[in-house]
Amino acid sequence: YSTVSQLGLMMLAIGTGNTLGAVFHLMTHAFFKALLFLCAGSVIHAVHTNDMREMGGLRKVMPITSWTMLFGSLALAGIIPFSGFFSKGEILSATFEAGAEDPVYLALWGLGVATSFLTAFYAFRMWFMTFRGDYRGHGHLHESPWVMTVPLLVLGAFTLISGLSAYAMGGFGNLIFFESPR
């Protein structure tokens, strides 16, 4: 559901004529979704299961994985200052503005907002079930080795700065377009 809902937001952007917003969300989504998948692999590596009912309390034992997965969840939820805030905001604001001319776009905007709230719900449900509370599994827990955590830190940094950098440069379009020499 997660990836399909984000692809739906990209299609919503294209439907409103905001192709640049769709590409911007594709780029930011690549960073935070890769981060979330690698964090999931780090957790599965540590606990030897992918059943979240057998996890919990991993925040203290896996601080790097916990913080970077929180970064990814915040970005997926569209929380400021993470990249998802800027790219989702671009899509939803363009859809809302299109609703001034066609009320159908207001309904689509409402679906986009609802989808964003559902995305935030399941991202934080996952994070809390995995990293908060008491450990419900078996065995000795440990943080993943550096070969696994360094990519998490790099993707975590891109998840934070990719949206901010586009905003600071006057928009994503200024990062990918340039004037031809005359």
Tab-separated table of C-alpha atoms in Angstrom:
chain	number	residue	atom	x	y	z
A	1	TYR	CA	0.000	0.000	0.000
A	2	SER	CA	2.756	2.429	0.882
A	3	THR	CA	4.454	2.646	-2.488
A	4	VAL	CA	1.181	2.521	-4.424
A	5	SER	CA	-0.236	5.413	-2.379
A	6	GLN	CA	2.866	7.488	-3.121
A	7	LEU	CA	2.607	6.633	-6.811
A	8	GLY	CA	-1.021	7.758	-6.589
A	9	LEU	CA	0.126	11.136	-5.286
A	10	MET	CA	2.564	11.387	-8.194
A	11	MET	CA	-0.246	10.625	-10.645
A	12	LEU	CA	-2.386	13.238	-8.895
A	13	ALA	CA	0.373	15.772	-9.501
A	14	ILE	CA	0.570	14.852	-13.175
A	15	GLY	CA	-3.217	15.097	-13.425
A	16	THR	CA	-3.077	18.690	-12.197
A	17	GLY	CA	-0.322	19.516	-14.679
A	18	ASN	CA	2.333	19.571	-11.958
A	19	THR	CA	4.829	17.216	-13.583
A	20	LEU	CA	7.700	18.857	-11.725
A	21	GLY	CA	5.958	18.135	-8.405
A	22	ALA	CA	5.560	14.489	-9.395
A	23	VAL	CA	9.253	14.174	-10.254
A	24	PHE	CA	10.190	15.970	-7.032
A	25	HIS	CA	8.122	13.500	-4.998
A	26	LEU	CA	9.612	10.607	-6.960
A	27	MET	CA	13.102	11.784	-5.952
A	28	THR	CA	12.314	12.399	-2.283
A	29	HIS	CA	10.300	9.186	-2.107
A	30	ALA	CA	13.316	7.274	-3.420
A	31	PHE	CA	15.402	8.497	-0.479
A	32	PHE	CA	12.963	7.862	2.332
A	33	LYS	CA	11.544	4.614	0.965
A	34	ALA	CA	15.030	3.177	0.419
A	35	LEU	CA	15.836	4.264	3.971
A	36	LEU	CA	12.742	2.538	5.355
A	37	PHE	CA	13.429	-0.693	3.464
A	38	LEU	CA	17.056	-0.786	4.604
A	39	CYS	CA	15.992	-0.050	8.187
A	40	ALA	CA	13.524	-2.927	7.986
A	41	GLY	CA	16.371	-5.155	6.804
A	42	SER	CA	18.522	-3.981	9.704
A	43	VAL	CA	15.766	-4.856	12.184
A	44	ILE	CA	15.108	-8.244	10.579
A	45	HIS	CA	18.862	-8.935	10.660
A	46	ALA	CA	18.902	-8.248	14.417
A	47	VAL	CA	15.742	-10.079	15.492
A	48	HIS	CA	15.637	-12.858	12.852
A	49	THR	CA	11.951	-12.316	12.091
A	50	ASN	CA	9.766	-9.916	10.162
A	51	ASP	CA	6.819	-10.311	12.549
A	52	MET	CA	6.421	-6.992	14.374
A	53	ARG	CA	4.473	-8.756	17.135
A	54	GLU	CA	7.806	-10.306	18.148
A	55	MET	CA	9.634	-6.984	18.286
A	56	GLY	CA	9.369	-3.949	20.549
A	57	GLY	CA	11.863	-2.108	22.723
A	58	LEU	CA	14.553	-2.033	20.040
A	59	ARG	CA	15.138	1.730	20.369
A	60	LYS	CA	17.761	1.346	23.109
A	61	VAL	CA	19.587	-1.548	21.490
A	62	MET	CA	19.460	-0.257	17.902
A	63	PRO	CA	19.750	3.540	18.191
A	64	ILE	CA	21.050	4.195	14.661
A	65	THR	CA	18.367	2.048	13.061
A	66	SER	CA	15.720	3.531	15.350
A	67	TRP	CA	16.587	7.157	14.592
A	68	THR	CA	16.981	6.650	10.859
A	69	MET	CA	13.710	4.718	10.638
A	70	LEU	CA	12.054	7.547	12.543
A	71	PHE	CA	13.509	9.984	9.967
A	72	GLY	CA	12.070	7.844	7.162
A	73	SER	CA	8.680	7.643	8.875
A	74	LEU	CA	8.592	11.400	9.441
A	75	ALA	CA	9.421	11.985	5.773
A	76	LEU	CA	6.808	9.474	4.609
A	77	ALA	CA	4.249	11.186	6.838
A	78	GLY	CA	5.141	14.580	5.344
A	79	ILE	CA	6.383	16.211	8.553
A	80	ILE	CA	8.474	19.386	8.321
A	81	PRO	CA	11.538	19.669	7.814
A	82	PHE	CA	11.795	16.269	6.121
A	83	SER	CA	11.682	15.852	2.353
A	84	GLY	CA	8.192	14.376	2.209
A	85	PHE	CA	6.761	17.597	3.630
A	86	PHE	CA	8.035	19.611	0.697
A	87	SER	CA	7.173	17.150	-2.066
A	88	LYS	CA	3.736	16.174	-0.712
A	89	GLY	CA	3.024	19.813	0.044
A	90	GLU	CA	3.855	20.716	-3.541
A	91	ILE	CA	1.404	18.118	-4.853
A	92	LEU	CA	-1.418	18.847	-2.426
A	93	SER	CA	-1.178	22.633	-2.791
A	94	ALA	CA	-1.237	22.387	-6.601
A	95	THR	CA	-4.284	20.102	-6.392
A	96	PHE	CA	-6.042	22.485	-4.018
A	97	GLU	CA	-5.320	25.430	-6.317
A	98	ALA	CA	-6.694	23.458	-9.274
A	99	GLY	CA	-9.865	22.988	-7.206
A	100	ALA	CA	-10.609	26.704	-7.556
A	101	GLU	CA	-11.415	26.048	-11.209
A	102	ASP	CA	-12.810	22.524	-10.973
A	103	PRO	CA	-14.457	21.126	-7.806
A	104	VAL	CA	-13.423	17.601	-8.785
A	105	TYR	CA	-9.887	18.574	-7.846
A	106	LEU	CA	-11.072	19.512	-4.356
A	107	ALA	CA	-12.389	15.966	-3.939
A	108	LEU	CA	-9.080	14.618	-5.223
A	109	TRP	CA	-7.255	16.932	-2.807
A	110	GLY	CA	-9.358	15.470	0.032
A	111	LEU	CA	-8.403	11.950	-1.035
A	112	GLY	CA	-4.742	12.991	-1.161
A	113	VAL	CA	-4.928	14.431	2.351
A	114	ALA	CA	-6.733	11.331	3.648
A	115	THR	CA	-4.134	9.101	2.022
A	116	SER	CA	-1.376	11.127	3.648
A	117	PHE	CA	-2.976	10.690	7.079
A	118	LEU	CA	-3.326	6.918	6.563
A	119	THR	CA	0.312	6.765	5.482
A	120	ALA	CA	1.374	8.609	8.640
A	121	PHE	CA	-0.739	6.265	10.772
A	122	TYR	CA	0.777	3.033	9.533
A	123	ALA	CA	4.331	4.430	9.437
A	124	PHE	CA	4.185	5.407	13.097
A	125	ARG	CA	2.338	2.218	14.053
A	126	MET	CA	5.270	0.317	12.554
A	127	TRP	CA	7.835	2.472	14.361
A	128	PHE	CA	6.121	2.233	17.762
A	129	MET	CA	5.535	-1.524	17.501
A	130	THR	CA	9.182	-2.056	16.607
A	131	PHE	CA	11.088	0.392	18.774
A	132	ARG	CA	8.945	1.242	21.822
A	133	GLY	CA	7.646	-0.890	24.681
A	134	ASP	CA	9.187	-4.161	25.787
A	135	TYR	CA	10.970	-6.674	23.591
A	136	ARG	CA	8.570	-9.504	22.781
A	137	GLY	CA	10.971	-11.764	20.909
A	138	HIS	CA	13.778	-14.150	21.745
A	139	GLY	CA	17.527	-13.993	21.566
A	140	HIS	CA	20.273	-11.419	22.005
A	141	LEU	CA	19.685	-8.097	20.268
A	142	HIS	CA	22.353	-5.914	18.684
A	143	GLU	CA	22.750	-2.943	16.382
A	144	SER	CA	23.590	-3.892	12.821
A	145	PRO	CA	27.248	-3.633	11.735
A	146	TRP	CA	28.612	-0.455	10.136
A	147	VAL	CA	28.328	-1.937	6.668
A	148	MET	CA	24.548	-1.763	7.210
A	149	THR	CA	24.233	1.380	9.340
A	150	VAL	CA	26.408	3.741	7.268
A	151	PRO	CA	23.986	3.571	4.293
A	152	LEU	CA	21.166	4.265	6.763
A	153	LEU	CA	22.935	7.406	7.945
A	154	VAL	CA	23.613	8.572	4.377
A	155	LEU	CA	20.001	8.022	3.307
A	156	GLY	CA	18.807	9.646	6.539
A	157	ALA	CA	20.811	12.754	5.661
A	158	PHE	CA	19.377	12.827	2.132
A	159	THR	CA	15.898	12.324	3.568
A	160	LEU	CA	16.390	15.431	5.657
A	161	ILE	CA	18.232	17.708	3.236
A	162	SER	CA	16.712	16.868	-0.161
A	163	GLY	CA	13.498	18.773	0.506
A	164	LEU	CA	15.204	21.594	2.383
A	165	SER	CA	17.781	22.098	-0.354
A	166	ALA	CA	15.118	22.302	-3.045
A	167	TYR	CA	13.205	24.827	-0.961
A	168	ALA	CA	16.343	26.868	-0.254
A	169	MET	CA	17.220	26.953	-3.954
A	170	GLY	CA	13.847	28.458	-4.832
A	171	GLY	CA	12.167	25.196	-5.742
A	172	PHE	CA	13.012	21.816	-7.194
A	173	GLY	CA	12.883	23.172	-10.729
A	174	ASN	CA	15.920	25.340	-10.035
A	175	LEU	CA	17.901	22.213	-9.166
A	176	ILE	CA	17.191	20.352	-12.404
A	177	PHE	CA	16.656	23.033	-15.052
A	178	PHE	CA	19.274	25.358	-16.403
A	179	GLU	CA	19.506	28.027	-19.037
A	180	SER	CA	21.172	27.120	-22.304
A	181	PRO	CA	24.305	29.076	-23.132
A	182	ARG	CA	23.887	31.699	-25.873
